[in-house]
PDB file of C-alpha atoms and ligand atoms in Angstrom:
ATOM      1  CA  MET A 437      -9.889  31.122   5.024  1.00 50.00           C
ATOM      2  CA  ASN A 438      -8.298  28.502   6.361  1.00 58.00           C
ATOM      3  CA  ILE A 439      -9.269  25.668   3.449  1.00 66.00           C
ATOM      4  CA  LYS A 440      -7.365  22.880   5.503  1.00 81.00           C
ATOM      5  CA  HIS A 441     -10.997  22.787   7.922  1.00 88.00           C
ATOM      6  CA  PRO A 442     -12.990  19.766   7.188  1.00 89.00           C
ATOM      7  CA  LYS A 443     -15.860  21.974   6.505  1.00 94.00           C
ATOM      8  CA  HIS A 444     -14.352  22.693   3.055  1.00 96.00           C
ATOM      9  CA  GLU A 445     -14.549  19.232   1.881  1.00 98.00           C
ATOM     10  CA  GLN A 446     -16.550  18.665  -1.186  1.00 98.00           C
ATOM     11  CA  THR A 447     -17.737  15.651  -2.909  1.00 98.00           C
ATOM     12  CA  LEU A 448     -19.563  15.034  -6.619  1.00 98.00           C
ATOM     13  CA  VAL A 449     -23.112  13.519  -7.198  1.00 99.00           C
ATOM     14  CA  ILE A 450     -25.036  12.773 -10.085  1.00 99.00           C
ATOM     15  CA  ILE A 451     -28.393  12.146 -10.121  1.00 99.00           C
ATOM     16  CA  LYS A 452     -28.856   9.457 -12.842  1.00 98.00           C
ATOM     17  CA  PRO A 453     -31.134   9.247 -15.627  1.00 98.00           C
ATOM     18  CA  ASP A 454     -33.853   7.122 -13.612  1.00 98.00           C
ATOM     19  CA  GLY A 455     -33.793   9.395 -10.570  1.00 98.00           C
ATOM     20  CA  ILE A 456     -34.740  12.351 -12.994  1.00 98.00           C
ATOM     21  CA  ALA A 457     -37.446  10.141 -14.913  1.00 98.00           C
ATOM     22  CA  ARG A 458     -38.757   9.044 -11.436  1.00 98.00           C
ATOM     23  CA  GLY A 459     -39.188  12.578 -10.164  1.00 98.00           C
ATOM     24  CA  LEU A 460     -36.531  12.252  -7.447  1.00 98.00           C
ATOM     25  CA  VAL A 461     -34.078  15.142  -7.814  1.00 98.00           C
ATOM     26  CA  GLY A 462     -35.858  17.066  -5.302  1.00 98.00           C
ATOM     27  CA  GLU A 463     -35.723  13.994  -2.747  1.00 98.00           C
ATOM     28  CA  VAL A 464     -32.168  13.286  -3.175  1.00 98.00           C
ATOM     29  CA  ILE A 465     -31.433  16.981  -2.817  1.00 98.00           C
ATOM     30  CA  ARG A 466     -33.383  17.170   0.085  1.00 98.00           C
ATOM     31  CA  ARG A 467     -31.828  14.397   1.765  1.00 98.00           C
ATOM     32  CA  TYR A 468     -28.068  15.877   1.628  1.00 98.00           C
ATOM     33  CA  GLU A 469     -29.413  19.477   2.366  1.00 97.00           C
ATOM     34  CA  ARG A 470     -31.180  18.649   5.769  1.00 96.00           C
ATOM     35  CA  ALA A 471     -27.910  16.744   6.826  1.00 96.00           C
ATOM     36  CA  GLY A 472     -26.409  20.148   6.413  1.00 96.00           C
ATOM     37  CA  LEU A 473     -24.064  20.007   3.614  1.00 97.00           C
ATOM     38  CA  LYS A 474     -23.937  22.452   1.028  1.00 98.00           C
ATOM     39  CA  LEU A 475     -25.184  22.984  -2.421  1.00 98.00           C
ATOM     40  CA  VAL A 476     -21.869  24.569  -4.476  1.00 98.00           C
ATOM     41  CA  ALA A 477     -22.438  23.801  -8.062  1.00 98.00           C
ATOM     42  CA  MET A 478     -25.529  22.160 -10.103  1.00 98.00           C
ATOM     43  CA  LYS A 479     -26.513  21.535 -13.508  1.00 98.00           C
ATOM     44  CA  MET A 480     -28.953  19.513 -15.821  1.00 98.00           C
ATOM     45  CA  MET A 481     -27.155  18.133 -19.033  1.00 98.00           C
ATOM     46  CA  ARG A 482     -26.705  15.183 -21.301  1.00 98.00           C
ATOM     47  CA  ALA A 483     -23.280  13.406 -21.492  1.00 98.00           C
ATOM     48  CA  THR A 484     -21.603  12.181 -24.164  1.00 98.00           C
ATOM     49  CA  PRO A 485     -20.698   8.697 -23.928  1.00 97.00           C
ATOM     50  CA  ASP A 486     -16.872   9.525 -24.051  1.00 97.00           C
ATOM     51  CA  LEU A 487     -17.766  11.727 -20.867  1.00 98.00           C
ATOM     52  CA  ILE A 488     -19.105   8.720 -19.030  1.00 98.00           C
ATOM     53  CA  GLU A 489     -16.508   6.259 -20.062  1.00 95.00           C
ATOM     54  CA  LYS A 490     -13.655   8.687 -18.789  1.00 96.00           C
ATOM     55  CA  HIS A 491     -15.820   9.657 -15.458  1.00 97.00           C
ATOM     56  CA  TYR A 492     -15.415   5.750 -14.710  1.00 95.00           C
ATOM     57  CA  THR A 493     -12.098   5.153 -15.222  1.00 93.00           C
ATOM     58  CA  LEU A 494     -10.112   8.417 -13.897  1.00 95.00           C
ATOM     59  CA  ASP A 495      -9.257   5.824 -11.177  1.00 91.00           C
ATOM     60  CA  PRO A 496      -6.754   3.215 -12.296  1.00 89.00           C
ATOM     61  CA  GLU A 497      -8.028   0.915  -9.815  1.00 91.00           C
ATOM     62  CA  TRP A 498     -11.997   1.157 -10.411  1.00 93.00           C
ATOM     63  CA  ARG A 499     -11.994  -1.586 -13.096  1.00 93.00           C
ATOM     64  CA  ARG A 500     -10.313  -3.974 -10.382  1.00 95.00           C
ATOM     65  CA  VAL A 501     -12.515  -2.729  -7.241  1.00 94.00           C
ATOM     66  CA  THR A 502     -15.751  -2.766  -9.072  1.00 93.00           C
ATOM     67  CA  GLY A 503     -15.029  -6.400 -10.446  1.00 95.00           C
ATOM     68  CA  GLU A 504     -14.308  -7.709  -7.103  1.00 96.00           C
ATOM     69  CA  LYS A 505     -17.051  -5.959  -5.186  1.00 93.00           C
ATOM     70  CA  THR A 506     -19.520  -7.549  -7.699  1.00 93.00           C
ATOM     71  CA  ILE A 507     -17.911 -10.840  -7.409  1.00 95.00           C
ATOM     72  CA  MET A 508     -18.354 -10.695  -3.408  1.00 95.00           C
ATOM     73  CA  GLY A 509     -21.885  -9.748  -4.180  1.00 92.00           C
ATOM     74  CA  TYR A 510     -22.527 -12.944  -5.560  1.00 93.00           C
ATOM     75  CA  LEU A 511     -20.720 -15.027  -3.345  1.00 95.00           C
ATOM     76  CA  ASP A 512     -22.068 -13.489  -0.065  1.00 93.00           C
ATOM     77  CA  LYS A 513     -25.314 -14.652  -1.066  1.00 92.00           C
ATOM     78  CA  GLY A 514     -24.075 -18.140  -2.344  1.00 95.00           C
ATOM     79  CA  LEU A 515     -24.658 -17.426  -5.941  1.00 93.00           C
ATOM     80  CA  LYS A 516     -22.063 -18.316  -8.643  1.00 93.00           C
ATOM     81  CA  PRO A 517     -20.985 -15.090 -10.093  1.00 92.00           C
ATOM     82  CA  PRO A 518     -21.276 -15.113 -14.020  1.00 90.00           C
ATOM     83  CA  VAL A 519     -17.619 -14.066 -14.940  1.00 91.00           C
ATOM     84  CA  GLU A 520     -14.905 -15.025 -12.431  1.00 92.00           C
ATOM     85  CA  ASP A 521     -12.435 -12.436 -13.642  1.00 94.00           C
ATOM     86  CA  PRO A 522     -12.936  -8.823 -12.192  1.00 95.00           C
ATOM     87  CA  LEU A 523     -11.622  -6.695 -15.330  1.00 94.00           C
ATOM     88  CA  GLN A 524     -13.936  -8.995 -17.483  1.00 94.00           C
ATOM     89  CA  VAL A 525     -16.548  -8.092 -15.189  1.00 92.00           C
ATOM     90  CA  THR A 526     -15.852  -4.507 -15.883  1.00 93.00           C
ATOM     91  CA  ALA A 527     -15.181  -4.458 -19.138  1.00 92.00           C
ATOM     92  CA  ILE A 528     -18.919  -5.784 -19.574  1.00 91.00           C
ATOM     93  CA  LEU A 529     -20.399  -3.096 -17.020  1.00 92.00           C
ATOM     94  CA  LEU A 530     -18.607  -0.185 -18.900  1.00 94.00           C
ATOM     95  CA  GLY A 531     -20.846  -1.129 -21.484  1.00 94.00           C
ATOM     96  CA  ARG A 532     -23.812  -1.072 -19.640  1.00 95.00           C
ATOM     97  CA  LEU A 533     -22.707   2.009 -17.756  1.00 96.00           C
ATOM     98  CA  VAL A 534     -22.633   4.275 -21.014  1.00 97.00           C
ATOM     99  CA  LYS A 535     -25.828   2.840 -22.190  1.00 98.00           C
ATOM    100  CA  TYR A 536     -27.478   3.828 -18.841  1.00 98.00           C
ATOM    101  CA  MET A 537     -26.023   7.132 -18.220  1.00 98.00           C
ATOM    102  CA  THR A 538     -26.498   8.124 -21.618  1.00 98.00           C
ATOM    103  CA  ALA A 539     -30.242   7.336 -21.627  1.00 98.00           C
ATOM    104  CA  GLY A 540     -31.399  10.855 -20.680  1.00 98.00           C
ATOM    105  CA  PRO A 541     -30.435  14.092 -18.892  1.00 98.00           C
ATOM    106  CA  LEU A 542     -28.566  14.199 -15.728  1.00 98.00           C
ATOM    107  CA  VAL A 543     -28.143  16.595 -13.071  1.00 99.00           C
ATOM    108  CA  PRO A 544     -24.353  16.773 -11.615  1.00 99.00           C
ATOM    109  CA  MET A 545     -23.943  18.814  -7.908  1.00 98.00           C
ATOM    110  CA  VAL A 546     -20.869  19.262  -6.122  1.00 98.00           C
ATOM    111  CA  TRP A 547     -21.884  18.993  -2.085  1.00 98.00           C
ATOM    112  CA  GLN A 548     -19.680  20.808   0.490  1.00 98.00           C
ATOM    113  CA  GLY A 549     -19.389  20.189   4.069  1.00 97.00           C
ATOM    114  CA  ALA A 550     -17.271  18.276   6.944  1.00 96.00           C
ATOM    115  CA  HIS A 551     -16.469  14.825   5.795  1.00 97.00           C
ATOM    116  CA  ALA A 552     -19.065  15.791   2.417  1.00 98.00           C
ATOM    117  CA  VAL A 553     -17.607  12.485   0.579  1.00 98.00           C
ATOM    118  CA  GLN A 554     -18.136   9.921   3.685  1.00 98.00           C
ATOM    119  CA  ILE A 555     -21.534  11.570   4.641  1.00 98.00           C
ATOM    120  CA  VAL A 556     -22.828  11.503   1.246  1.00 98.00           C
ATOM    121  CA  ARG A 557     -21.552   7.877   0.752  1.00 98.00           C
ATOM    122  CA  LYS A 558     -23.569   7.173   3.996  1.00 98.00           C
ATOM    123  CA  LEU A 559     -27.046   8.993   3.024  1.00 98.00           C
ATOM    124  CA  THR A 560     -26.682   7.405  -0.598  1.00 98.00           C
ATOM    125  CA  GLY A 561     -26.472   3.552   0.658  1.00 98.00           C
ATOM    126  CA  GLY A 562     -24.267   0.991  -1.185  1.00 97.00           C
ATOM    127  CA  THR A 563     -23.984   0.079  -4.503  1.00 96.00           C
ATOM    128  CA  GLU A 564     -26.494  -2.862  -4.919  1.00 96.00           C
ATOM    129  CA  PRO A 565     -29.838  -1.716  -3.976  1.00 98.00           C
ATOM    130  CA  LEU A 566     -31.156  -5.359  -2.655  1.00 97.00           C
ATOM    131  CA  MET A 567     -28.442  -4.867  -0.053  1.00 96.00           C
ATOM    132  CA  ALA A 568     -28.565  -1.079   0.568  1.00 98.00           C
ATOM    133  CA  ALA A 569     -29.567   0.126   4.255  1.00 98.00           C
ATOM    134  CA  VAL A 570     -33.171   1.159   4.900  1.00 98.00           C
ATOM    135  CA  GLY A 571     -33.043   5.187   5.481  1.00 98.00           C
ATOM    136  CA  THR A 572     -30.509   5.560   2.297  1.00 98.00           C
ATOM    137  CA  ILE A 573     -31.491   6.641  -1.024  1.00 98.00           C
ATOM    138  CA  ARG A 574     -30.945   3.329  -2.960  1.00 98.00           C
ATOM    139  CA  GLY A 575     -32.304   1.519  -0.019  1.00 98.00           C
ATOM    140  CA  ASP A 576     -35.335   3.785  -0.014  1.00 98.00           C
ATOM    141  CA  PHE A 577     -36.258   4.105  -3.622  1.00 98.00           C
ATOM    142  CA  VAL A 578     -35.019   1.025  -5.552  1.00 98.00           C
ATOM    143  CA  ILE A 579     -35.662  -2.462  -6.139  1.00 96.00           C
ATOM    144  CA  ASP A 580     -32.265  -3.844  -7.876  1.00 97.00           C
ATOM    145  CA  SER A 581     -29.899  -6.743  -7.826  1.00 96.00           C
ATOM    146  CA  TYR A 582     -26.440  -7.772  -9.613  1.00 93.00           C
ATOM    147  CA  LYS A 583     -28.608 -11.117 -10.647  1.00 92.00           C
ATOM    148  CA  MET A 584     -31.311  -9.199 -12.438  1.00 96.00           C
ATOM    149  CA  THR A 585     -29.064  -6.677 -14.270  1.00 95.00           C
ATOM    150  CA  ASP A 586     -26.880  -9.353 -15.236  1.00 91.00           C
ATOM    151  CA  ASP A 587     -29.729 -11.726 -16.387  1.00 93.00           C
ATOM    152  CA  ASP A 588     -31.040  -8.405 -18.380  1.00 97.00           C
ATOM    153  CA  ASP A 589     -27.573  -7.070 -19.468  1.00 94.00           C
ATOM    154  CA  ARG A 590     -27.931  -3.930 -17.979  1.00 97.00           C
ATOM    155  CA  SER A 591     -26.355  -1.806 -15.468  1.00 97.00           C
ATOM    156  CA  ILE A 592     -27.662  -1.396 -12.099  1.00 97.00           C
ATOM    157  CA  ARG A 593     -30.079   1.595 -11.490  1.00 98.00           C
ATOM    158  CA  ASN A 594     -29.334   3.171  -8.420  1.00 98.00           C
ATOM    159  CA  VAL A 595     -30.480   6.819  -8.801  1.00 98.00           C
ATOM    160  CA  VAL A 596     -27.478   8.457  -8.061  1.00 98.00           C
ATOM    161  CA  HIS A 597     -23.658   8.682  -8.245  1.00 98.00           C
ATOM    162  CA  ALA A 598     -21.503   9.595  -5.436  1.00 98.00           C
ATOM    163  CA  SER A 599     -17.483  10.007  -5.347  1.00 98.00           C
ATOM    164  CA  GLY A 600     -16.060   7.015  -3.493  1.00 95.00           C
ATOM    165  CA  SER A 601     -12.947   9.055  -1.727  1.00 95.00           C
ATOM    166  CA  VAL A 602     -11.768  12.444  -1.301  1.00 96.00           C
ATOM    167  CA  LYS A 603      -9.262  11.832  -4.246  1.00 95.00           C
ATOM    168  CA  GLU A 604     -12.172  10.809  -6.244  1.00 96.00           C
ATOM    169  CA  ALA A 605     -14.155  13.326  -5.466  1.00 97.00           C
ATOM    170  CA  GLN A 606     -11.509  15.604  -6.279  1.00 97.00           C
ATOM    171  CA  ASP A 607     -10.826  14.369  -9.788  1.00 97.00           C
ATOM    172  CA  GLU A 608     -14.484  14.063 -10.577  1.00 98.00           C
ATOM    173  CA  ILE A 609     -15.195  18.075  -9.620  1.00 98.00           C
ATOM    174  CA  ALA A 610     -12.581  18.620 -12.105  1.00 98.00           C
ATOM    175  CA  HIS A 611     -14.237  16.269 -14.891  1.00 98.00           C
ATOM    176  CA  TRP A 612     -17.646  17.675 -14.542  1.00 98.00           C
ATOM    177  CA  PHE A 613     -17.439  21.467 -13.325  1.00 98.00           C
ATOM    178  CA  LYS A 614     -14.979  24.417 -14.157  1.00 98.00           C
ATOM    179  CA  SER A 615     -13.723  26.243 -11.209  1.00 97.00           C
ATOM    180  CA  ASN A 616     -15.935  29.047 -11.889  1.00 98.00           C
ATOM    181  CA  GLU A 617     -19.003  27.168 -11.642  1.00 98.00           C
ATOM    182  CA  ILE A 618     -18.785  26.526  -8.095  1.00 98.00           C
ATOM    183  CA  LEU A 619     -19.658  28.941  -5.931  1.00 98.00           C
ATOM    184  CA  ASP A 620     -18.898  30.536  -2.459  1.00 95.00           C
ATOM    185  CA  TYR A 621     -21.687  31.744  -0.122  1.00 97.00           C
ATOM    186  CA  VAL A 622     -22.868  31.601   3.312  1.00 95.00           C
ATOM    187  CA  THR A 623     -25.537  29.110   4.710  1.00 95.00           C
ATOM    188  CA  VAL A 624     -27.054  29.445   8.461  1.00 92.00           C
ATOM    189  CA  HIS A 625     -26.003  26.061   8.999  1.00 89.00           C
ATOM    190  CA  GLU A 626     -22.216  26.913   9.036  1.00 92.00           C
ATOM    191  CA  LYS A 627     -22.506  28.680  12.159  1.00 92.00           C
ATOM    192  CA  TYR A 628     -24.411  26.136  14.098  1.00 94.00           C
ATOM    193  CA  LEU A 629     -22.154  23.289  12.614  1.00 95.00           C
ATOM    194  CA  TYR A 630     -18.688  24.596  12.855  1.00 95.00           C
ATOM    195  CA  ASP A 631     -18.720  27.490  14.928  1.00 94.00           C
ATOM    196  CA  PRO A 632     -16.309  27.007  17.870  1.00 94.00           C
ATOM    197  CA  GLU A 633     -17.471  30.205  20.069  1.00 93.00           C
ATOM    198  CA  LEU A 634     -21.308  29.493  19.739  1.00 88.00           C
TER     199      LEU A 634
HETATM  200  P1  ADP B1251     -20.886   3.082  -6.677  1.00 97.05           P
HETATM  201  O1  ADP B1251     -21.560   3.903  -7.569  1.00 97.05           O
HETATM  202  O2  ADP B1251     -21.542   2.792  -5.271  1.00 97.05           O
HETATM  203  O3  ADP B1251     -19.541   3.737  -6.187  1.00 97.05           O
HETATM  204  P2  ADP B1251     -19.259   1.567  -8.323  1.00 97.05           P
HETATM  205  O4  ADP B1251     -18.281   2.622  -8.514  1.00 97.05           O
HETATM  206  O5  ADP B1251     -18.702   0.149  -8.079  1.00 97.05           O
HETATM  207  O6  ADP B1251     -20.401   1.948  -7.526  1.00 97.05           O
HETATM  208  O7  ADP B1251     -20.137   1.166  -9.740  1.00 97.05           O
HETATM  209  C1  ADP B1251     -20.509   2.266 -10.565  1.00 97.05           C
HETATM  210  C2  ADP B1251     -22.117   2.271 -11.262  1.00 97.05           C
HETATM  211  O8  ADP B1251     -22.271   0.819 -12.038  1.00 97.05           O
HETATM  212  C3  ADP B1251     -22.915   1.783  -9.906  1.00 97.05           C
HETATM  213  O9  ADP B1251     -23.423   2.766  -8.949  1.00 97.05           O
HETATM  214  C4  ADP B1251     -23.943   0.721 -10.539  1.00 97.05           C
HETATM  215  O10 ADP B1251     -24.935   1.976 -11.365  1.00 97.05           O
HETATM  216  C5  ADP B1251     -23.418   0.255 -11.859  1.00 97.05           C
HETATM  217  N1  ADP B1251     -22.851  -0.912 -11.223  1.00 97.05           N
HETATM  218  C6  ADP B1251     -21.811  -1.379 -10.514  1.00 97.05           C
HETATM  219  N2  ADP B1251     -21.384  -2.875 -10.504  1.00 97.05           N
HETATM  220  C7  ADP B1251     -22.439  -3.473 -11.209  1.00 97.05           C
HETATM  221  C8  ADP B1251     -22.741  -4.840 -11.383  1.00 97.05           C
HETATM  222  N3  ADP B1251     -21.996  -5.604 -11.155  1.00 97.05           N
HETATM  223  N4  ADP B1251     -23.543  -4.840 -12.417  1.00 97.05           N
HETATM  224  C9  ADP B1251     -24.488  -4.005 -12.950  1.00 97.05           C
HETATM  225  N5  ADP B1251     -24.423  -2.633 -12.761  1.00 97.05           N
HETATM  226  C10 ADP B1251     -23.161  -2.305 -11.751  1.00 97.05           C
HETATM  227 MG1   MG B1252     -17.668   4.389  -7.590  1.00 97.05          MG
END
């Protein structure tokens, strides 16, 4: 098996507590499944605050990048961000995220296929549902904004988490799953998506 082939790329998705409470588990899975991606791991669980905090800080750059993205989200709309320092933004955000992600059960999953990370991000949509494209999960199922969540002192509720890069996906998959929980099997899609001899 050539494990360098792009069809082996894997990414982590977590259906967040709002997605489960709103009965969107099947809808979310359907969207990734129908694109041709292969579900190779899945479970339902409650997370501890520690597991969530570690998940979001696996990437040492996450605090800066997410803080900057939030500030840009305000500036692009001609609004003044409540805090100017990106690291201060994420310090506040992390507390809100832990509260949100431990508010109910989660469904972590691993999806596999060519360009899995990028394809899943595309189908998931941008972080802020107000700006997420129509046709994406966050664009179709959520009405939420940075402004509203800052005013209400809570996290953006956007139904799913999806890894942002191949490196992030590798670290996150190892954080949520043991290697023997990731299963190897064949789907009919694979022949039609990847077989060069078809
Ligand atoms: P993504 O989930 O799109 O990769 P980030 O990694 O930047 O987004 O942020 C992680 C999660 O934190 C988001 O999905 C969202 O639930 C929440 N979040 C991010 N930025 C904000 C913010 N400025 N205000 C409230 N919640 C936020
Ligand atoms: Mg992210």
